[in-house]
PDB file of C-alpha atoms in Angstrom:
ATOM      1  CA  MET A 227     -15.371 -29.350 -37.784  1.00 70.00           C
ATOM      2  CA  ILE A 228     -18.649 -29.193 -35.911  1.00 80.00           C
ATOM      3  CA  SER A 229     -19.526 -25.725 -34.663  1.00 82.00           C
ATOM      4  CA  PRO A 230     -19.768 -25.385 -30.844  1.00 81.00           C
ATOM      5  CA  THR A 231     -23.164 -23.737 -31.384  1.00 80.00           C
ATOM      6  CA  TYR A 232     -24.527 -26.265 -33.912  1.00 81.00           C
ATOM      7  CA  PRO A 233     -27.223 -26.250 -35.225  1.00 81.00           C
ATOM      8  CA  TYR A 234     -27.243 -22.517 -34.669  1.00 84.00           C
ATOM      9  CA  GLN A 235     -24.784 -19.906 -35.836  1.00 82.00           C
ATOM     10  CA  ARG A 236     -22.929 -17.364 -33.752  1.00 80.00           C
ATOM     11  CA  ASP A 237     -23.431 -14.180 -35.741  1.00 82.00           C
ATOM     12  CA  GLU A 238     -21.471 -11.902 -33.407  1.00 78.00           C
ATOM     13  CA  ARG A 239     -18.241 -12.432 -31.494  1.00 79.00           C
ATOM     14  CA  TYR A 240     -19.810 -11.411 -28.233  1.00 84.00           C
ATOM     15  CA  MET A 241     -18.128 -12.076 -24.917  1.00 79.00           C
ATOM     16  CA  THR A 242     -18.185 -15.553 -23.428  1.00 85.00           C
ATOM     17  CA  LEU A 243     -16.890 -16.731 -20.065  1.00 86.00           C
ATOM     18  CA  ARG A 244     -14.661 -19.418 -21.514  1.00 86.00           C
ATOM     19  CA  GLY A 245     -11.653 -19.728 -19.218  1.00 86.00           C
ATOM     20  CA  ALA A 246     -13.206 -17.733 -16.387  1.00 89.00           C
ATOM     21  CA  GLU A 247     -13.871 -20.936 -14.467  1.00 89.00           C
ATOM     22  CA  HIS A 248     -10.167 -21.011 -13.600  1.00 89.00           C
ATOM     23  CA  ILE A 249     -10.125 -17.604 -11.889  1.00 92.00           C
ATOM     24  CA  PRO A 250     -10.644 -18.800  -8.270  1.00 90.00           C
ATOM     25  CA  ARG A 251      -7.900 -21.421  -8.590  1.00 89.00           C
ATOM     26  CA  GLN A 252      -5.443 -18.944 -10.110  1.00 92.00           C
ATOM     27  CA  ILE A 253      -6.029 -16.385  -7.371  1.00 94.00           C
ATOM     28  CA  CYS A 254      -5.792 -19.057  -4.681  1.00 94.00           C
ATOM     29  CA  GLN A 255      -2.464 -20.265  -6.096  1.00 94.00           C
ATOM     30  CA  TYR A 256      -1.187 -16.698  -6.236  1.00 95.00           C
ATOM     31  CA  LEU A 257      -2.088 -16.042  -2.597  1.00 97.00           C
ATOM     32  CA  LEU A 258      -0.361 -19.246  -1.478  1.00 97.00           C
ATOM     33  CA  ASP A 259       2.877 -17.852  -2.959  1.00 97.00           C
ATOM     34  CA  LEU A 260       4.496 -21.238  -3.522  1.00 97.00           C
ATOM     35  CA  PRO A 261       8.052 -21.757  -4.832  1.00 96.00           C
ATOM     36  CA  LEU A 262       8.503 -21.761  -8.610  1.00 95.00           C
ATOM     37  CA  PRO A 263      11.529 -22.513 -10.789  1.00 95.00           C
ATOM     38  CA  GLY A 264      13.898 -19.622 -10.162  1.00 95.00           C
ATOM     39  CA  TYR A 265      11.637 -18.096  -7.490  1.00 95.00           C
ATOM     40  CA  ASP A 266      11.984 -18.540  -3.732  1.00 95.00           C
ATOM     41  CA  PRO A 267       9.080 -16.779  -1.945  1.00 96.00           C
ATOM     42  CA  PRO A 268      10.065 -14.093   0.579  1.00 95.00           C
ATOM     43  CA  LYS A 269       9.518 -14.708   4.282  1.00 96.00           C
ATOM     44  CA  ASP A 270       9.601 -11.102   5.510  1.00 96.00           C
ATOM     45  CA  ASN A 271       6.504  -9.492   7.044  1.00 97.00           C
ATOM     46  CA  ASP A 272       6.902  -6.555   4.663  1.00 97.00           C
ATOM     47  CA  TYR A 273       5.228  -8.771   2.051  1.00 98.00           C
ATOM     48  CA  PRO A 274       1.407  -8.921   2.228  1.00 98.00           C
ATOM     49  CA  ARG A 275       1.074 -12.603   1.304  1.00 98.00           C
ATOM     50  CA  VAL A 276       3.449 -13.479   4.153  1.00 98.00           C
ATOM     51  CA  ARG A 277       1.295 -11.588   6.653  1.00 97.00           C
ATOM     52  CA  LEU A 278      -1.908 -13.078   5.261  1.00 97.00           C
ATOM     53  CA  MET A 279      -0.630 -16.635   5.637  1.00 97.00           C
ATOM     54  CA  LYS A 280       0.585 -16.051   9.187  1.00 97.00           C
ATOM     55  CA  TYR A 281      -2.754 -14.556  10.258  1.00 96.00           C
ATOM     56  CA  LEU A 282      -4.497 -17.567   8.714  1.00 95.00           C
ATOM     57  CA  PHE A 283      -2.196 -20.235  10.117  1.00 95.00           C
ATOM     58  CA  TYR A 284      -1.542 -19.057  13.690  1.00 95.00           C
ATOM     59  CA  ASP A 285      -4.752 -18.358  15.594  1.00 90.00           C
ATOM     60  CA  ASP A 286      -3.465 -17.070  18.910  1.00 82.00           C
ATOM     61  CA  GLY A 287      -0.503 -15.137  20.265  1.00 84.00           C
ATOM     62  CA  ASP A 288       1.347 -12.856  17.877  1.00 91.00           C
ATOM     63  CA  PRO A 289       1.012 -14.394  14.387  1.00 95.00           C
ATOM     64  CA  LEU A 290       3.579 -12.133  12.729  1.00 95.00           C
ATOM     65  CA  SER A 291       6.290 -13.290  15.158  1.00 95.00           C
ATOM     66  CA  GLN A 292       5.814 -16.877  13.975  1.00 96.00           C
ATOM     67  CA  PRO A 293       7.705 -18.511  11.076  1.00 96.00           C
ATOM     68  CA  LEU A 294       6.106 -18.530   7.646  1.00 97.00           C
ATOM     69  CA  PRO A 295       4.249 -21.818   7.048  1.00 97.00           C
ATOM     70  CA  THR A 296       6.105 -24.171   4.743  1.00 97.00           C
ATOM     71  CA  PRO A 297       4.821 -24.752   1.191  1.00 97.00           C
ATOM     72  CA  GLN A 298       3.371 -28.103   2.265  1.00 97.00           C
ATOM     73  CA  GLN A 299       1.684 -26.540   5.299  1.00 97.00           C
ATOM     74  CA  LYS A 300       0.097 -23.952   2.989  1.00 97.00           C
ATOM     75  CA  ARG A 301      -1.182 -26.641   0.624  1.00 96.00           C
ATOM     76  CA  ASP A 302      -2.594 -28.682   3.487  1.00 95.00           C
ATOM     77  CA  VAL A 303      -4.952 -25.935   4.665  1.00 93.00           C
ATOM     78  CA  VAL A 304      -6.587 -25.494   1.231  1.00 93.00           C
ATOM     79  CA  PHE A 305      -9.935 -27.279   1.122  1.00 90.00           C
ATOM     80  CA  ASP A 306      -9.782 -30.578  -0.761  1.00 88.00           C
ATOM     81  CA  PRO A 307     -13.277 -31.644  -1.922  1.00 84.00           C
ATOM     82  CA  MET A 308     -12.046 -35.222  -2.235  1.00 86.00           C
ATOM     83  CA  ARG A 309     -11.120 -35.256   1.471  1.00 85.00           C
ATOM     84  CA  GLN A 310     -13.866 -33.105   2.940  1.00 82.00           C
ATOM     85  CA  THR A 311     -13.919 -34.779   6.343  1.00 81.00           C
ATOM     86  CA  ASP A 312     -10.282 -35.843   6.428  1.00 86.00           C
ATOM     87  CA  PRO A 313      -8.014 -32.760   6.444  1.00 88.00           C
ATOM     88  CA  PRO A 314      -4.319 -33.645   6.039  1.00 91.00           C
ATOM     89  CA  SER A 315      -3.134 -31.651   9.067  1.00 91.00           C
ATOM     90  CA  GLU A 316      -4.203 -30.694  12.582  1.00 91.00           C
ATOM     91  CA  LYS A 317      -4.735 -27.135  11.376  1.00 91.00           C
ATOM     92  CA  LEU A 318      -7.766 -28.383   9.417  1.00 90.00           C
ATOM     93  CA  TYR A 319      -8.882 -26.544   6.280  1.00 91.00           C
ATOM     94  CA  ARG A 320      -8.568 -22.760   6.322  1.00 92.00           C
ATOM     95  CA  ILE A 321      -8.726 -21.647   2.675  1.00 92.00           C
ATOM     96  CA  PHE A 322     -11.946 -22.370   0.791  1.00 90.00           C
ATOM     97  CA  PRO A 323     -12.257 -21.433  -2.905  1.00 87.00           C
ATOM     98  CA  GLN A 324     -16.047 -21.690  -2.710  1.00 83.00           C
ATOM     99  CA  ALA A 325     -18.990 -19.789  -1.302  1.00 78.00           C
ATOM    100  CA  TYR A 326     -20.440 -22.118   1.321  1.00 70.00           C
ATOM    101  CA  ILE A 327     -18.878 -24.373   3.914  1.00 69.00           C
ATOM    102  CA  ALA A 328     -20.304 -25.949   7.059  1.00 64.00           C
ATOM    103  CA  GLN A 329     -20.528 -23.785  10.161  1.00 51.00           C
ATOM    104  CA  THR A 330     -17.184 -23.521  11.932  1.00 43.00           C
ATOM    105  CA  GLU A 331     -18.204 -22.180  15.313  1.00 41.00           C
ATOM    106  CA  TYR A 332     -17.549 -25.541  16.977  1.00 49.00           C
ATOM    107  CA  VAL A 333     -13.873 -25.404  15.998  1.00 62.00           C
ATOM    108  CA  GLY A 334     -12.279 -22.034  16.669  1.00 66.00           C
ATOM    109  CA  LYS A 335      -9.967 -21.137  13.800  1.00 85.00           C
ATOM    110  CA  THR A 336      -9.307 -18.525  11.150  1.00 92.00           C
ATOM    111  CA  LEU A 337     -10.646 -18.909   7.603  1.00 92.00           C
ATOM    112  CA  LEU A 338     -10.421 -17.334   4.157  1.00 94.00           C
ATOM    113  CA  ARG A 339     -13.140 -17.958   1.590  1.00 93.00           C
ATOM    114  CA  MET A 340     -12.829 -16.713  -1.994  1.00 94.00           C
ATOM    115  CA  TYR A 341     -15.415 -17.165  -4.723  1.00 95.00           C
ATOM    116  CA  MET A 342     -16.987 -15.475  -7.720  1.00 95.00           C
ATOM    117  CA  GLY A 343     -19.677 -12.889  -7.034  1.00 94.00           C
ATOM    118  CA  PRO A 344     -22.048 -10.883  -9.242  1.00 94.00           C
ATOM    119  CA  GLY A 345     -21.189  -9.975 -12.809  1.00 93.00           C
ATOM    120  CA  VAL A 346     -22.124  -6.697 -14.477  1.00 91.00           C
ATOM    121  CA  GLY A 347     -22.653  -6.616 -18.239  1.00 89.00           C
ATOM    122  CA  ARG A 348     -21.217  -3.388 -19.635  1.00 84.00           C
ATOM    123  CA  VAL A 349     -21.280  -3.896 -23.398  1.00 84.00           C
ATOM    124  CA  VAL A 350     -21.651  -7.028 -25.501  1.00 85.00           C
ATOM    125  CA  HIS A 351     -17.878  -7.430 -25.620  1.00 85.00           C
ATOM    126  CA  ARG A 352     -17.092  -6.851 -21.938  1.00 87.00           C
ATOM    127  CA  CYS A 353     -18.344  -7.508 -18.440  1.00 92.00           C
ATOM    128  CA  GLU A 354     -17.119  -6.665 -14.951  1.00 94.00           C
ATOM    129  CA  LEU A 355     -16.715  -9.717 -12.740  1.00 95.00           C
ATOM    130  CA  SER A 356     -16.588  -9.691  -8.946  1.00 96.00           C
ATOM    131  CA  ILE A 357     -14.423 -11.787  -6.651  1.00 96.00           C
ATOM    132  CA  ILE A 358     -15.540 -12.071  -3.038  1.00 97.00           C
ATOM    133  CA  PHE A 359     -13.081 -12.618  -0.200  1.00 97.00           C
ATOM    134  CA  GLU A 360     -14.335 -13.428   3.287  1.00 95.00           C
ATOM    135  CA  CYS A 361     -11.953 -13.390   6.247  1.00 95.00           C
ATOM    136  CA  MET A 362     -13.456 -15.068   9.315  1.00 93.00           C
ATOM    137  CA  THR A 363     -12.131 -15.855  12.776  1.00 93.00           C
ATOM    138  CA  ASN A 364     -13.478 -16.976  16.114  1.00 90.00           C
ATOM    139  CA  VAL A 365     -14.096 -14.034  18.438  1.00 90.00           C
ATOM    140  CA  ILE A 366     -11.452 -15.293  20.866  1.00 89.00           C
ATOM    141  CA  TYR A 367      -8.807 -14.916  18.126  1.00 91.00           C
ATOM    142  CA  GLU A 368      -9.995 -11.614  16.632  1.00 89.00           C
ATOM    143  CA  GLY A 369      -7.923  -9.520  19.043  1.00 87.00           C
ATOM    144  CA  ALA A 370      -5.051 -12.009  19.238  1.00 84.00           C
ATOM    145  CA  ALA A 371      -3.251 -10.443  16.312  1.00 83.00           C
ATOM    146  CA  GLY A 372      -0.204  -8.790  17.829  1.00 81.00           C
ATOM    147  CA  THR A 373      -0.162  -5.056  17.119  1.00 80.00           C
ATOM    148  CA  ALA A 374      -3.024  -5.208  14.594  1.00 84.00           C
ATOM    149  CA  LEU A 375      -5.825  -5.461  17.231  1.00 88.00           C
ATOM    150  CA  SER A 376      -8.265  -6.758  14.580  1.00 94.00           C
ATOM    151  CA  ARG A 377      -7.112  -9.927  12.841  1.00 95.00           C
ATOM    152  CA  VAL A 378      -9.739  -9.911  10.087  1.00 96.00           C
ATOM    153  CA  TRP A 379      -9.146  -6.242   9.251  1.00 97.00           C
ATOM    154  CA  ALA A 380      -5.410  -6.933   9.044  1.00 96.00           C
ATOM    155  CA  MET A 381      -6.170  -9.838   6.696  1.00 97.00           C
ATOM    156  CA  GLU A 382      -8.317  -7.610   4.486  1.00 98.00           C
ATOM    157  CA  CYS A 383      -5.545  -5.013   4.347  1.00 97.00           C
ATOM    158  CA  ALA A 384      -3.064  -7.724   3.326  1.00 98.00           C
ATOM    159  CA  LEU A 385      -5.439  -8.941   0.616  1.00 98.00           C
ATOM    160  CA  MET A 386      -5.860  -5.423  -0.734  1.00 98.00           C
ATOM    161  CA  GLU A 387      -2.111  -4.875  -0.817  1.00 97.00           C
ATOM    162  CA  ALA A 388      -1.519  -8.251  -2.464  1.00 97.00           C
ATOM    163  CA  LEU A 389      -4.238  -7.960  -5.113  1.00 97.00           C
ATOM    164  CA  ASN A 390      -5.415  -4.438  -5.952  1.00 97.00           C
ATOM    165  CA  GLY A 391      -3.916  -3.343  -9.265  1.00 94.00           C
ATOM    166  CA  VAL A 392      -2.205  -6.694  -9.844  1.00 95.00           C
ATOM    167  CA  ASN A 393      -2.483  -8.347 -13.254  1.00 92.00           C
ATOM    168  CA  ILE A 394      -3.083 -12.073 -12.867  1.00 87.00           C
ATOM    169  CA  ASN A 395      -1.913 -13.661 -16.125  1.00 81.00           C
ATOM    170  CA  GLY A 396      -4.848 -14.910 -18.132  1.00 73.00           C
ATOM    171  CA  VAL A 397      -7.342 -13.257 -15.783  1.00 79.00           C
ATOM    172  CA  GLY A 398      -6.805  -9.522 -15.908  1.00 85.00           C
ATOM    173  CA  THR A 399      -6.075  -6.703 -13.504  1.00 92.00           C
ATOM    174  CA  LEU A 400      -7.935  -6.684 -10.196  1.00 96.00           C
ATOM    175  CA  TYR A 401      -9.340  -3.354  -9.046  1.00 97.00           C
ATOM    176  CA  TYR A 402     -11.300  -1.718  -6.223  1.00 97.00           C
ATOM    177  CA  ASP A 403     -13.558   0.803  -7.954  1.00 96.00           C
ATOM    178  CA  HIS A 404     -17.256   1.230  -7.237  1.00 95.00           C
ATOM    179  CA  ASN A 405     -17.752   3.340 -10.364  1.00 94.00           C
ATOM    180  CA  GLN A 406     -16.405   0.599 -12.614  1.00 94.00           C
ATOM    181  CA  ASN A 407     -18.118  -2.191 -10.700  1.00 95.00           C
ATOM    182  CA  PRO A 408     -20.866  -1.267  -8.203  1.00 95.00           C
ATOM    183  CA  ASN A 409     -20.231  -4.467  -6.250  1.00 96.00           C
ATOM    184  CA  CYS A 410     -16.747  -3.373  -5.122  1.00 97.00           C
ATOM    185  CA  GLY A 411     -16.507  -2.564  -1.437  1.00 97.00           C
ATOM    186  CA  SER A 412     -15.853  -4.040   1.985  1.00 97.00           C
ATOM    187  CA  TRP A 413     -17.737  -4.358   5.254  1.00 97.00           C
ATOM    188  CA  ALA A 414     -17.989  -6.279   8.517  1.00 96.00           C
ATOM    189  CA  ILE A 415     -19.730  -9.667   8.537  1.00 94.00           C
ATOM    190  CA  ASP A 416     -20.446 -12.415  11.063  1.00 89.00           C
ATOM    191  CA  ASP A 417     -22.134 -15.823  11.162  1.00 83.00           C
ATOM    192  CA  ARG A 418     -24.527 -14.932  14.002  1.00 81.00           C
ATOM    193  CA  GLY A 419     -22.536 -17.348  16.124  1.00 78.00           C
ATOM    194  CA  THR A 420     -19.005 -17.071  17.423  1.00 85.00           C
ATOM    195  CA  ASN A 421     -17.225 -15.912  14.264  1.00 88.00           C
ATOM    196  CA  VAL A 422     -16.614 -12.366  13.070  1.00 93.00           C
ATOM    197  CA  GLY A 423     -15.118 -11.248   9.808  1.00 95.00           C
ATOM    198  CA  ARG A 424     -14.692  -8.915   6.874  1.00 97.00           C
ATOM    199  CA  GLN A 425     -15.937  -9.244   3.305  1.00 97.00           C
ATOM    200  CA  LEU A 426     -13.971  -7.629   0.478  1.00 98.00           C
ATOM    201  CA  ILE A 427     -15.149  -7.510  -3.142  1.00 98.00           C
ATOM    202  CA  LEU A 428     -12.704  -6.748  -5.939  1.00 97.00           C
ATOM    203  CA  GLY A 429     -13.519  -6.478  -9.625  1.00 96.00           C
ATOM    204  CA  LEU A 430     -11.869  -7.447 -12.874  1.00 94.00           C
ATOM    205  CA  THR A 431     -12.726  -6.811 -16.501  1.00 93.00           C
ATOM    206  CA  TRP A 432     -13.489  -9.802 -18.691  1.00 90.00           C
ATOM    207  CA  GLY A 433     -13.674  -9.276 -22.430  1.00 82.00           C
ATOM    208  CA  ALA A 434     -14.220 -11.120 -25.667  1.00 63.00           C
ATOM    209  CA  SER A 435     -11.274 -13.123 -26.896  1.00 58.00           C
TER     210      SER A 435
END
């Protein structure tokens, strides 16, 4: 068998990032909360992923009074790079597992971006990775969030409740700890246009396998 480092030799079993490329997809799938064999997702607003999807899907009025989007409706708002200019529904794309997308100020809607951020090397066998979540909405929808007053803050709170301390199989346990990962935190953002938002950074530990 040819060594993956041929013609050189790996002398130490230091950490690699093999498998880490799947992290954004796994977290995206988790947040969509789609049906699985033996599992029917809840529809009650007590559940953070329910609230998150309603804030994303319904721009105006009182999002939490609306029905939960169907599994197909959830799938349709996830960015498809093979259909960049041809979204499958009138809601257009709203979930982007990547850092940059075209400016959205010409189409008022609510968005969630999630992508990998800075990594911090701790020891040769472990690093702390960062996952960045950006909740954005047009200013005319920011206050149209029912009792929440701020849509993007409510979305960040739902993300924190849905993710902090949760072990994603094959990924690790997400955390919000500046001491463990100095990138962790959250703050207000905007696009210097007509969209306002919140950025949340969570960490996870990645080790040698």
